[in-house]
Coordinates of C-alpha atoms and ligand atoms in Angstrom, one line a residue:
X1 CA -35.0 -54.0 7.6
X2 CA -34.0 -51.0 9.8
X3 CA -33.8 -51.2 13.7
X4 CA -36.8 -50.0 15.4
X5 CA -37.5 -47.0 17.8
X6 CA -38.9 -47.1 21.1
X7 CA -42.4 -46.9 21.8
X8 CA -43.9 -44.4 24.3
X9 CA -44.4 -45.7 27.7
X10 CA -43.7 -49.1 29.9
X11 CA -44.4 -52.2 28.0
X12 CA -46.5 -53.4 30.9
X13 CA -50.6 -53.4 31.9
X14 CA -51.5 -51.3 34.2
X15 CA -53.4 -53.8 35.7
X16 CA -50.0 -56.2 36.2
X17 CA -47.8 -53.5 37.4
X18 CA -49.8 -52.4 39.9
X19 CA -50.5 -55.8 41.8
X20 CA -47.9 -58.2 43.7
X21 CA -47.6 -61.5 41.6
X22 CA -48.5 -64.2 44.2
X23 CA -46.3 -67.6 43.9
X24 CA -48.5 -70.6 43.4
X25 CA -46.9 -74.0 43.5
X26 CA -46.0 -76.2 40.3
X27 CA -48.1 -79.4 40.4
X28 CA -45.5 -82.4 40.8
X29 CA -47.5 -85.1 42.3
X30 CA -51.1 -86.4 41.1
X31 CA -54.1 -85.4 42.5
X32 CA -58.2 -85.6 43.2
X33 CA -60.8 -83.3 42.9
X34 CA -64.5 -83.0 42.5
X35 CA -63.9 -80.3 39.5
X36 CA -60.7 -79.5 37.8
X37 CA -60.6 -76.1 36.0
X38 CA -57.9 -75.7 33.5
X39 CA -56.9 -72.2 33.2
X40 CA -57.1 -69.2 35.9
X41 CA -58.2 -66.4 34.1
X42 CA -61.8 -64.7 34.9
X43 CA -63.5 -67.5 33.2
X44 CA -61.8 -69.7 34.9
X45 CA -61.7 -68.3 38.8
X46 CA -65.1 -67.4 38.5
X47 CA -65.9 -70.7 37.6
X48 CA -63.9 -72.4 40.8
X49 CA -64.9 -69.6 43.0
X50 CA -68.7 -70.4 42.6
X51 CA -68.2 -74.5 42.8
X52 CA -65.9 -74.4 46.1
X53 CA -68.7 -71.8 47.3
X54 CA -71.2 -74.4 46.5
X55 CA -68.8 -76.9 48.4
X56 CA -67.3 -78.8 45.6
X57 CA -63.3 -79.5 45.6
X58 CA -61.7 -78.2 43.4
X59 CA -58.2 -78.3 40.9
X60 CA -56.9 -75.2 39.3
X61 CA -54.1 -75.9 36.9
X62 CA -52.8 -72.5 34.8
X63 CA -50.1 -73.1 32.3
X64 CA -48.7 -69.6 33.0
X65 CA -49.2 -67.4 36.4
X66 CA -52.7 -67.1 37.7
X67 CA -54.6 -63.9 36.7
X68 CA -51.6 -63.1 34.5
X69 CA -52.9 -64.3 30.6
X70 CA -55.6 -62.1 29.0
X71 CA -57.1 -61.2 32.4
X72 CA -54.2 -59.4 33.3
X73 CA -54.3 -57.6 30.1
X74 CA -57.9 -56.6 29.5
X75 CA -59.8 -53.0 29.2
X76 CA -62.0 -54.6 32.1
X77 CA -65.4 -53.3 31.6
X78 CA -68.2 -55.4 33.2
X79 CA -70.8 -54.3 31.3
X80 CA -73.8 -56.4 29.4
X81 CA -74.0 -53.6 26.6
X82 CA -71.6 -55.3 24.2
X83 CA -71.2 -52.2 21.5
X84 CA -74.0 -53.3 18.7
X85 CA -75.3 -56.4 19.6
X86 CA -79.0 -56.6 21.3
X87 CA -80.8 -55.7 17.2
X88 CA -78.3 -58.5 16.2
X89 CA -79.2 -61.1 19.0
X90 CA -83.4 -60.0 18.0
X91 CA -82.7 -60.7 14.3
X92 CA -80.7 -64.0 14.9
X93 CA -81.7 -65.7 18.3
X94 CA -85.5 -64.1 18.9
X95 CA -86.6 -61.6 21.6
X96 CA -86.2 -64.1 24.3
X97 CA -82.4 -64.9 23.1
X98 CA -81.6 -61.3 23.1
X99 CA -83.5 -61.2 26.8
X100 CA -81.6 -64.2 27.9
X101 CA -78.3 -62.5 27.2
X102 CA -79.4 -59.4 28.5
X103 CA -80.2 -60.9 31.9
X104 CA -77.4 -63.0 31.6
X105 CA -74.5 -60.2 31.6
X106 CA -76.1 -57.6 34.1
X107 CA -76.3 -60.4 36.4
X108 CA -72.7 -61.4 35.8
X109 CA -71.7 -57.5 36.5
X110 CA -74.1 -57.9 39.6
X111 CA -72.3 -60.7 40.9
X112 CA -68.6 -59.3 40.5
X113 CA -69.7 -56.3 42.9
X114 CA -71.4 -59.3 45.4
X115 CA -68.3 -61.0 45.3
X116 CA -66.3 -58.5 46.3
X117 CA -68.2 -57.1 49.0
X118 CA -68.6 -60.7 50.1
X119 CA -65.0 -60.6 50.3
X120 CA -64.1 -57.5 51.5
X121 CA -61.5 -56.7 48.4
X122 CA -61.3 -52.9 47.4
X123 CA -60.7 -53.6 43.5
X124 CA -61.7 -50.3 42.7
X125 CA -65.3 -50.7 41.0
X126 CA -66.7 -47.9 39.7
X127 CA -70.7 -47.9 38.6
X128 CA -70.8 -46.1 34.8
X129 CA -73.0 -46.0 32.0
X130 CA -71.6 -47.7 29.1
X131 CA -71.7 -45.7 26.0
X132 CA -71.5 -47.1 22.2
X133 CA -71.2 -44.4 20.1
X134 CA -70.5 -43.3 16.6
X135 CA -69.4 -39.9 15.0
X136 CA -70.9 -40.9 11.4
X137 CA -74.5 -39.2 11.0
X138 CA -75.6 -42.3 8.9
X139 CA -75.4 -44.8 11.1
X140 CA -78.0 -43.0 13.7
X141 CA -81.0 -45.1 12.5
X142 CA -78.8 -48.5 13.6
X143 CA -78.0 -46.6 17.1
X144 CA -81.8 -46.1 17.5
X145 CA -82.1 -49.5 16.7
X146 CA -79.9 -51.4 19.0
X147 CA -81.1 -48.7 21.8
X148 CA -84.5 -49.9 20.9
X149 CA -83.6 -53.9 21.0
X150 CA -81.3 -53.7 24.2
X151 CA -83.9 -51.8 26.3
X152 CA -86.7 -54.7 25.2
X153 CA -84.1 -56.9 25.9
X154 CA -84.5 -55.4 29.6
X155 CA -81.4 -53.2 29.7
X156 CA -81.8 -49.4 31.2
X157 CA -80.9 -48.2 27.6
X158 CA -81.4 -44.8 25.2
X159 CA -79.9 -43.2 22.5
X160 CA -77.9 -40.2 23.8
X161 CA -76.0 -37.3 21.6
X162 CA -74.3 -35.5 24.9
X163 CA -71.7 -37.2 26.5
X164 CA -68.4 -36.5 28.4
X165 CA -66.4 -37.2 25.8
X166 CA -64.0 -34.5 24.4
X167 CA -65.4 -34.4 20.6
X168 CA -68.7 -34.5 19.4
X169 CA -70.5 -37.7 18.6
X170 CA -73.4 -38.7 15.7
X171 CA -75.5 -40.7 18.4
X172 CA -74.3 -43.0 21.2
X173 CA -76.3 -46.0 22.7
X174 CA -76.0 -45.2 26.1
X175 CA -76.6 -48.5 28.7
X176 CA -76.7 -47.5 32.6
X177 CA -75.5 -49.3 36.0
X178 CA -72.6 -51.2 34.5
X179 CA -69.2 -50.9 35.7
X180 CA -65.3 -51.2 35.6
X181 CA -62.8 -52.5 38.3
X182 CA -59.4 -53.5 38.8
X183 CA -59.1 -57.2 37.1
X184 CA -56.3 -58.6 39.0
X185 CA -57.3 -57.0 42.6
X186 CA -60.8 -58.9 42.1
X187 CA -59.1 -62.1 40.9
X188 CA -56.0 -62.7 43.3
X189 CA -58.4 -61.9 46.2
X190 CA -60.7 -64.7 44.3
X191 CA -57.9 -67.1 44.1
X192 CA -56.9 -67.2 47.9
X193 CA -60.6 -67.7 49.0
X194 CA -60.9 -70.6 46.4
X195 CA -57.3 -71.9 48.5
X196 CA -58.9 -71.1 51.7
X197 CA -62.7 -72.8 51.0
X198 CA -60.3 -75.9 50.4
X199 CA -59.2 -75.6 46.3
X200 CA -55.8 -75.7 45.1
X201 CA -54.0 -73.9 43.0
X202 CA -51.5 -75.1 40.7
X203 CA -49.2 -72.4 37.8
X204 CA -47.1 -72.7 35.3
X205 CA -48.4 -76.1 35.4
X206 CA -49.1 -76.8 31.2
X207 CA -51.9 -78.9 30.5
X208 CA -51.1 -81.6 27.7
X209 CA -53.8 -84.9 27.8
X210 CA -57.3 -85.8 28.5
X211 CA -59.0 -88.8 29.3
X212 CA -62.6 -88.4 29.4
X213 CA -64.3 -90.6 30.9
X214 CA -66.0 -90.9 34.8
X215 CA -63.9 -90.0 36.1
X216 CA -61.9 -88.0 33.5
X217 CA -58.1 -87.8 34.0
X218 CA -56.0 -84.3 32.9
X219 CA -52.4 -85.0 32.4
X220 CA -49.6 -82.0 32.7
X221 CA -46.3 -81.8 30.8
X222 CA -44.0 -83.2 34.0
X223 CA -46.6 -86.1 33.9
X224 CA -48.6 -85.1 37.4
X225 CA -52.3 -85.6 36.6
X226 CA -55.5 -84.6 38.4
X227 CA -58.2 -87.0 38.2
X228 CA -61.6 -85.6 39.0
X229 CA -65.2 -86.5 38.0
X230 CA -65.5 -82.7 35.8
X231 CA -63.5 -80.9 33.7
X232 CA -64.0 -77.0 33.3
X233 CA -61.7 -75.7 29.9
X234 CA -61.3 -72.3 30.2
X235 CA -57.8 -71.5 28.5
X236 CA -59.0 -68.6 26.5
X237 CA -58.8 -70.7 23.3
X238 CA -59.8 -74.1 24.0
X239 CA -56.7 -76.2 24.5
X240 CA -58.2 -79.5 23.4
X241 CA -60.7 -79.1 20.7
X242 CA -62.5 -82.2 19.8
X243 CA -65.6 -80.3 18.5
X244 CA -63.6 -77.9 15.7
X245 CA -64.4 -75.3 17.9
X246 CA -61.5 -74.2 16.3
X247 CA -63.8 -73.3 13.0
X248 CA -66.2 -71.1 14.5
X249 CA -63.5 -68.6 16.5
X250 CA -61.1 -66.0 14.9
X251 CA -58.7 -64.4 16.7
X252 CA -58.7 -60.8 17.4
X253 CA -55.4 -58.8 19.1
X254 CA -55.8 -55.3 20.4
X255 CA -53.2 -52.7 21.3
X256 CA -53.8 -50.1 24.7
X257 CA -52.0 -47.1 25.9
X258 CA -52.6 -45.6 29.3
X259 CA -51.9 -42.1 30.4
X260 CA -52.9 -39.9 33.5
X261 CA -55.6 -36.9 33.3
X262 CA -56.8 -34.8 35.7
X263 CA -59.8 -36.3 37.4
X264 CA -61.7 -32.8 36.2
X265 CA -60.5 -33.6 31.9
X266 CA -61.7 -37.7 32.4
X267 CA -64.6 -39.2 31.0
X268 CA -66.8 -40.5 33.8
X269 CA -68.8 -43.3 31.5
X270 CA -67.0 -46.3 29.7
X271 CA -66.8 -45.7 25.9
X272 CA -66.6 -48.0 22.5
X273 CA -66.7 -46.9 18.6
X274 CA -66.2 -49.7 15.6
X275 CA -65.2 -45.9 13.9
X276 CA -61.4 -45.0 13.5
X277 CA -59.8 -48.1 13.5
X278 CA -62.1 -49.3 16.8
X279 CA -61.5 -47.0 19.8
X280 CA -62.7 -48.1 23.7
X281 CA -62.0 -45.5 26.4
X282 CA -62.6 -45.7 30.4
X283 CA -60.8 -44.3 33.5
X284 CA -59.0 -46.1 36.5
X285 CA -58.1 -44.3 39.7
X286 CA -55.0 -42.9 40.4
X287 CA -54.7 -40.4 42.8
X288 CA -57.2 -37.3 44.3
X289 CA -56.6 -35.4 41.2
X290 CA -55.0 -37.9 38.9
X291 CA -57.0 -40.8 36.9
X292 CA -55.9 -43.3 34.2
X293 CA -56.6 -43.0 30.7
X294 CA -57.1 -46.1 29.1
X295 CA -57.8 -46.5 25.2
X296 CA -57.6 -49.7 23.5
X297 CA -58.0 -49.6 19.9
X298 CA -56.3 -50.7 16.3
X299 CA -58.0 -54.6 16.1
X300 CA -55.9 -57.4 14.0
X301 CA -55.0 -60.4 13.5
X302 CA -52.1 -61.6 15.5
X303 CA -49.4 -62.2 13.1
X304 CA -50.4 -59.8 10.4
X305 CA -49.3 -56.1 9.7
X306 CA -47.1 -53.7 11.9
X307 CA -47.9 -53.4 15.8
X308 CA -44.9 -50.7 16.4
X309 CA -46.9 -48.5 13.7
X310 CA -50.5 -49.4 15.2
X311 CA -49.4 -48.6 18.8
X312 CA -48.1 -44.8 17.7
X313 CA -51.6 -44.4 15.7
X314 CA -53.6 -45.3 18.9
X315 CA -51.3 -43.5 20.9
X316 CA -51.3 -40.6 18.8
X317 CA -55.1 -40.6 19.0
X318 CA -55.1 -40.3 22.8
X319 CA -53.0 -37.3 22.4
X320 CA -55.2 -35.7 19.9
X321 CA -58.1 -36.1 21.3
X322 CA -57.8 -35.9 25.4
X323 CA -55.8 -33.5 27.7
X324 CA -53.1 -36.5 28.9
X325 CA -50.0 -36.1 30.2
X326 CA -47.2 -38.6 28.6
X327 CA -47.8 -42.1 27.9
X328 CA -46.9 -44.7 31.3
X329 CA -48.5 -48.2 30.1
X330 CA -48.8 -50.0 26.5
X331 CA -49.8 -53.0 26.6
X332 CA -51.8 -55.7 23.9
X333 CA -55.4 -57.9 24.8
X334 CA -55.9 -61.0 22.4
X335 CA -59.5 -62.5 22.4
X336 CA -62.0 -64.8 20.2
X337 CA -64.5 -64.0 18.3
X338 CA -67.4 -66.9 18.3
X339 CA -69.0 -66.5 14.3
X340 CA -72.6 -65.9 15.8
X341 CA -71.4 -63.5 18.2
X342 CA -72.5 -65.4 21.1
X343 CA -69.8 -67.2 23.9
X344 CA -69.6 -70.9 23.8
X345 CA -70.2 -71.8 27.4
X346 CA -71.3 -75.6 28.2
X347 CA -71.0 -79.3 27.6
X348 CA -67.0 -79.6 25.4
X349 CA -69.0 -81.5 22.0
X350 CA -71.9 -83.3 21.6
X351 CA -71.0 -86.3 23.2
X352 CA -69.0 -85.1 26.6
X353 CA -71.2 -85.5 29.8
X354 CA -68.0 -84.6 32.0
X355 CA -65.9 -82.1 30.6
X356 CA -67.3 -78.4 29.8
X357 CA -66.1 -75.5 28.0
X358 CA -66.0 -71.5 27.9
X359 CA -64.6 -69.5 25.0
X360 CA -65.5 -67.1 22.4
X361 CA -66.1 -63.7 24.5
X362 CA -65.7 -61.4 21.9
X363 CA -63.2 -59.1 23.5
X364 CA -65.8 -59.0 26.9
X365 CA -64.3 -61.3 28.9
X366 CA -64.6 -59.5 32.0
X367 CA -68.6 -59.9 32.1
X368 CA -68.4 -63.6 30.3
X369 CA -66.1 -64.9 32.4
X370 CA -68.4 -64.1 35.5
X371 CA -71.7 -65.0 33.6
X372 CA -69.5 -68.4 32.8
X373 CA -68.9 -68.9 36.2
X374 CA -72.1 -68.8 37.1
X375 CA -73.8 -70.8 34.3
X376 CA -70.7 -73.8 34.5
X377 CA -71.3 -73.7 38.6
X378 CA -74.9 -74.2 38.4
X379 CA -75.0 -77.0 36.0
X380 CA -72.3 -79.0 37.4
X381 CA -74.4 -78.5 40.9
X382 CA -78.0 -79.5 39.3
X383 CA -79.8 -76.7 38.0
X384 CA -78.2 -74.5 35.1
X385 CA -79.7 -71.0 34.4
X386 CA -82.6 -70.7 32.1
X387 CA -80.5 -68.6 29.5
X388 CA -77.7 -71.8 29.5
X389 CA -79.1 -72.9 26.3
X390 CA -78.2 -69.8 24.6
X391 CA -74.2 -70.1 25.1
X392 CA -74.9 -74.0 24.4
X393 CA -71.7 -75.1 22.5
X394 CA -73.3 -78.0 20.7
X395 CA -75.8 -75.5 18.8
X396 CA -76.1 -76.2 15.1
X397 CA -74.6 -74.1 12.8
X398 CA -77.0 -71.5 11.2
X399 CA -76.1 -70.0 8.1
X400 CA -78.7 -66.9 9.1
X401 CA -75.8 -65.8 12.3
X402 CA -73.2 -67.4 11.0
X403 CA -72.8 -68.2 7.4
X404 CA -70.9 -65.1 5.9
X405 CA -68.5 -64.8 8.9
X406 CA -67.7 -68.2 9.1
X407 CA -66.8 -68.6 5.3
X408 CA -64.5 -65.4 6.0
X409 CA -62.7 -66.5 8.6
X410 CA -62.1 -70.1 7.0
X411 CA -61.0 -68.5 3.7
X412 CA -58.7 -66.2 6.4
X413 CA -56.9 -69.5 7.8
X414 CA -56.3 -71.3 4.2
X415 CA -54.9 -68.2 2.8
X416 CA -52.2 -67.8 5.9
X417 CA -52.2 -71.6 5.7
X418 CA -51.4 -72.2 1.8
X419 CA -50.6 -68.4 0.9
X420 CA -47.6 -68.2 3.7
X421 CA -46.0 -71.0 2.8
X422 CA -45.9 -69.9 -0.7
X423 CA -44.3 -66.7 -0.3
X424 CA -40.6 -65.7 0.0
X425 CA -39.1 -65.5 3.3
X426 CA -39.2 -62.3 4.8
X427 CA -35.1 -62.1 4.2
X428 CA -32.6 -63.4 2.5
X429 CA -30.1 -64.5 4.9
X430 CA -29.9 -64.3 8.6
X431 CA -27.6 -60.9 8.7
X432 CA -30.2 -59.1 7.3
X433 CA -31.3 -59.0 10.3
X434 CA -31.3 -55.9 12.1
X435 CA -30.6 -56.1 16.3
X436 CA -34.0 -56.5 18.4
X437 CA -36.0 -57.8 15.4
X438 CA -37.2 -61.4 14.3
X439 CA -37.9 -62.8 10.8
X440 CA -38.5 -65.8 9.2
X441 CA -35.8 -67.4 7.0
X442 CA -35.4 -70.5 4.8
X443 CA -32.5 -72.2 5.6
X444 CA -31.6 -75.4 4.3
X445 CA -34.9 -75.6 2.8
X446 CA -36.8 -75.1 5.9
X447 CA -38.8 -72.1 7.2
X448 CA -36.8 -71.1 10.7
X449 CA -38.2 -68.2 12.8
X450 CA -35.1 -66.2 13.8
X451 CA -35.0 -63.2 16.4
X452 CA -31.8 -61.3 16.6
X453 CA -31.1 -59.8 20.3
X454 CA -30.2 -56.5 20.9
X455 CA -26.2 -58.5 21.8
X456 CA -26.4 -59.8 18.3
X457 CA -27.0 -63.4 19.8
X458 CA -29.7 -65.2 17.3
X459 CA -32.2 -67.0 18.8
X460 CA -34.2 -70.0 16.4
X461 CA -36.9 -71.9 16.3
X462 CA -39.3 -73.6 13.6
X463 CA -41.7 -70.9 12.2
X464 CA -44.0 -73.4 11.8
X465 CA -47.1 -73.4 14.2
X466 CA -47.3 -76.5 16.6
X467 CA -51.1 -75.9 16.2
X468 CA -51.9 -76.5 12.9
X469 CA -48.6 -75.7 11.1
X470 CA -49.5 -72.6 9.9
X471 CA -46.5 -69.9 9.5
X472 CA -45.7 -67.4 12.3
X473 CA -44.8 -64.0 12.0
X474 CA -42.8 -62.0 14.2
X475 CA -45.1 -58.9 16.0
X476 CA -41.6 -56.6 16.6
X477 CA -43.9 -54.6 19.2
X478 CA -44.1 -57.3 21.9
X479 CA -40.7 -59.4 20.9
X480 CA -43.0 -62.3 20.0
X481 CA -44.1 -64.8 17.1
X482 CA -47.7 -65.0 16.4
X483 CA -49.5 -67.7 14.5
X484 CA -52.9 -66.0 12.2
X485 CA -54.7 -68.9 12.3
X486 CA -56.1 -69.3 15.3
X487 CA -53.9 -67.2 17.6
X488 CA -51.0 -69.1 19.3
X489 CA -47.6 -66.9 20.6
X490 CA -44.6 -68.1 20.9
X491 CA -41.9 -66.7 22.4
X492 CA -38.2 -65.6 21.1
X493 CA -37.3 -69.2 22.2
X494 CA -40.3 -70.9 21.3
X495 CA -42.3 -71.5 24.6
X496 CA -45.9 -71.1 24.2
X497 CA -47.0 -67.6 25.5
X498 CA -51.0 -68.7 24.3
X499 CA -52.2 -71.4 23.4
X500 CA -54.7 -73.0 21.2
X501 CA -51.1 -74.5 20.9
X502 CA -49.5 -76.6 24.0
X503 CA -46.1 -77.9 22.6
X504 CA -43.0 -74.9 22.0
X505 CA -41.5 -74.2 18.5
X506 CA -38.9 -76.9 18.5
X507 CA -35.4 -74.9 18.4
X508 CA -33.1 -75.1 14.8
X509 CA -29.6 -74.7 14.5
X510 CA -28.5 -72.1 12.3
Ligands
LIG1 FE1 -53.7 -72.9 14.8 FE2 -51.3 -71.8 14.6 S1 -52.8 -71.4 16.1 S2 -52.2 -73.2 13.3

């Protein structure tokens, strides 16, 4: 192993660096509520935003800082046009599925720009057309296609060969009035009205029991609990999975770099290709002449392959392709893929009448985690949507959506689950490793995940996953260890960076 270079720019998001990080308390005392909402994400906010709106008191608990998990680290596009997937709803769910999601999504876009006019917070949304485009003259017929299906489905939507973009493109599906924003503006201002309609707001405040019941009872790692008659999961990947949600989600980590551009060289529209290795492009505001940049890009598995070399590739793209001046920002998104393509959003499992879930958004979080708000609000208030049913987690598995992606991502999770345990460790012994680098070892017959600081100073922990017990693997990029199963990331020490796992790597001696 050799010690690694630096990578361009500030390992930071944009979207973190350019906001205060508000202090919420820890929660050290139990508590009451009509509603409490685990996790403070979009999903999450969105969801306690719209109940204390409708009047309803309400918990937040986040196990890390509010607005500061994959929120803080998203493209953030709101936008219903979700690269290929209105032909893919019409095959799978019928014309009124593929409707019922269409609606769904614009009105989730609608309602972020309501919300923040209701509440007076500049977080920079811009209206753009969202454009899914590919440069491969085959695949035009599929582009007329889902231009075809997303425009039944009710979208403002046509097949387009011009666009802004610096390179020419086989076709694009281009879907108007959708927009981008400022995540964590929108959110932090969303977070002090929920405080001042009543809510509280509780971080670094893990999550580790549940009693369901009526009431249901959420119990914290210091042992506070919050008792309250609903319970709202929205921790990315479901904390507590009593319905093997577990089986129908993959994981799916993708790597940004942000640069500025004159306003004059940037792409007005909001971009996405599957081509090259998966490219998305939009703009933030920087300045009168300046924008932002931002292309996300190089999709894996967490755990697997070699971040440092995926973030040059992506950011070598951005340099290839658009007139940007040197990298500022890289950062990483991590998201779940549902194996139908479609969010879970509703009742936890078949049998829970109190506690709810929302999950699975595919890498569009942004416009879920609003739409989730909205459809968790109005069912805990009396009336859900008419497109609930769609995002229904209790729907049967179908092996027409699901049956080949499913199989693939089990087959996935028994080969990191049997296959990593059976191979060698990554080194021999622990001097092999180089400073600023992490590998697993087997030391005294056990597997140990061991990072070596830049001081020399080793730093181990178990490399086996408190999940599920699959092996981690050190991602070098982001000084963390990463589970392939079903996502989890530990940190150098072993704290839990994202769940579905709640308990640390226990620490080794070596
Ligand atoms: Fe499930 Fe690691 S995240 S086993």
């Amino acid at each position: 192993m050799t010690t690694p270079q630096p990578l361009p720019g500030v390992a930071e998001s944009y979207w973190m660096a350019t906001t205060d990080a508000p202090r919420w308390p820890l929660l050290d005392a139990d508590t009451t509520a009509d509603v409490v909402v685990i996790g403070a994400g979009m999903a999450g906010l969105s969801t306690a935003w719209e109940l204390a709106k409708a009047g309803r008191h309400v918990v937040v608990v986040e196990a890390d800082r509010v607005a500061a998990g994959v929120s803080g680290y998203t493209t953030a596009k709101l936008t219903a046009a979700h690269s290929l997937v209105y032909d893919r709803l019409r095959r799978t769910r019928g014309e009124q599925g593929a409707r019922h999601y269409a609606r769904s999504q614009q009105a989730a876009v609608e309602r972020v720009a309501s919300v923040a006019d209701e509440l007076g917070v500049d977080c920079d949304y811009e209206t753009a057309s969202a454009l899914t485009f590919t440069t491969d003259p085959r695949q035009r017929q599929a582009f007329q296609d889902e231009a075809e299906a997303a425009a039944e489905a009710g979208l403002d939507a046509r097949v387009v060969t011009d666009t802004d973009l610096p390179f020419p493109v086989s076709a694009a599906v281009e879907v108007a009035h959708q927009a981008q924003f400022h995540p964590r503006k929108y959110l932090l201002a969303l977070a002090d009205d929920i405080r001042a309609r009543g809510g509280a707001l509780y971080e670094r405040t893990r999550v580790t029991g549940l009693t369901e019941g009526s009431p249901c009872k959420v119990t914290t790692e210091r042992g506070a609990t919050v008792t309250a008659q609903n319970v709202v999961i929205a921790t990315h990947y479901p904390v507590f999975d009593r319905a093997l949600h577990f089986a129908r989600l993959s994981p799916r980590r993708e790597l940004v770099v942000a640069a500025p551009i004159a306003t004059a060289a940037a792409p007005q529209h909001m971009y996405i290709t599957d081509d090259m290795g998966k490219r998305s492009i939009r703009s933030a505001p920087l300045d009168e002449d300046q924008r932002l940049l931002i292309v996300t890009g190089e999709s894996f598995t967490p755990g697997t392959g070699d971040t440092r070399e995926r973030f040059r590739r992506l950011d070598a793209w951005m340099h290839e392709h658009f007139p940007v001046g040197a990298t500022a920002y890289r950062w990483a998104a991590q998201d779940n893929d549902v194996s139908d393509g479609v969010p879970l959003v509703g009742p936890f499992h078949p049998g829970a009448r109190h506690v709810h879930v929302a999950t699975g958004f595919g890498g569009w979080g942004m416009s879920g985690g609003a739409m989730a708000g909205q459809l968790l609000a109005s069912a805990l208030t009396g009336t859900p949507p008419e497109w609930a049913g769609l995002y229904d987690p209790r729907r049967l598995f179908s092996t027409l959506r699901e049956g080949s992606t499913l199989v693939k991502q089990q087959a996935e999770v028994a080969r990191h689950f049997v296959g990593d345990r059976l191979k060698t460790s990554h080194v021999d012994v622990v001097t092999d490793i180089p400073p600023g680098t992490g590998a697993v070892v087997r030391i005294e017959g056990r597997r140990c995940a061991v990072y070596r600081g830049e001081d020399g100073a080793t730093h181990a922990v178990s490399a086996r996953c408190t999940h599920l017990g699959c092996l981690v693997a050190f991602n070098e990029a982001e000084t963390a260890w990463e589970c392939p199963c079903h996502g989890s990331r530990f940190g150098i020490n072993g704290e839990v960076l994202q769940g579905p796992a709640v308990r640390p790597l226990p620490a080794r001696k070596i």
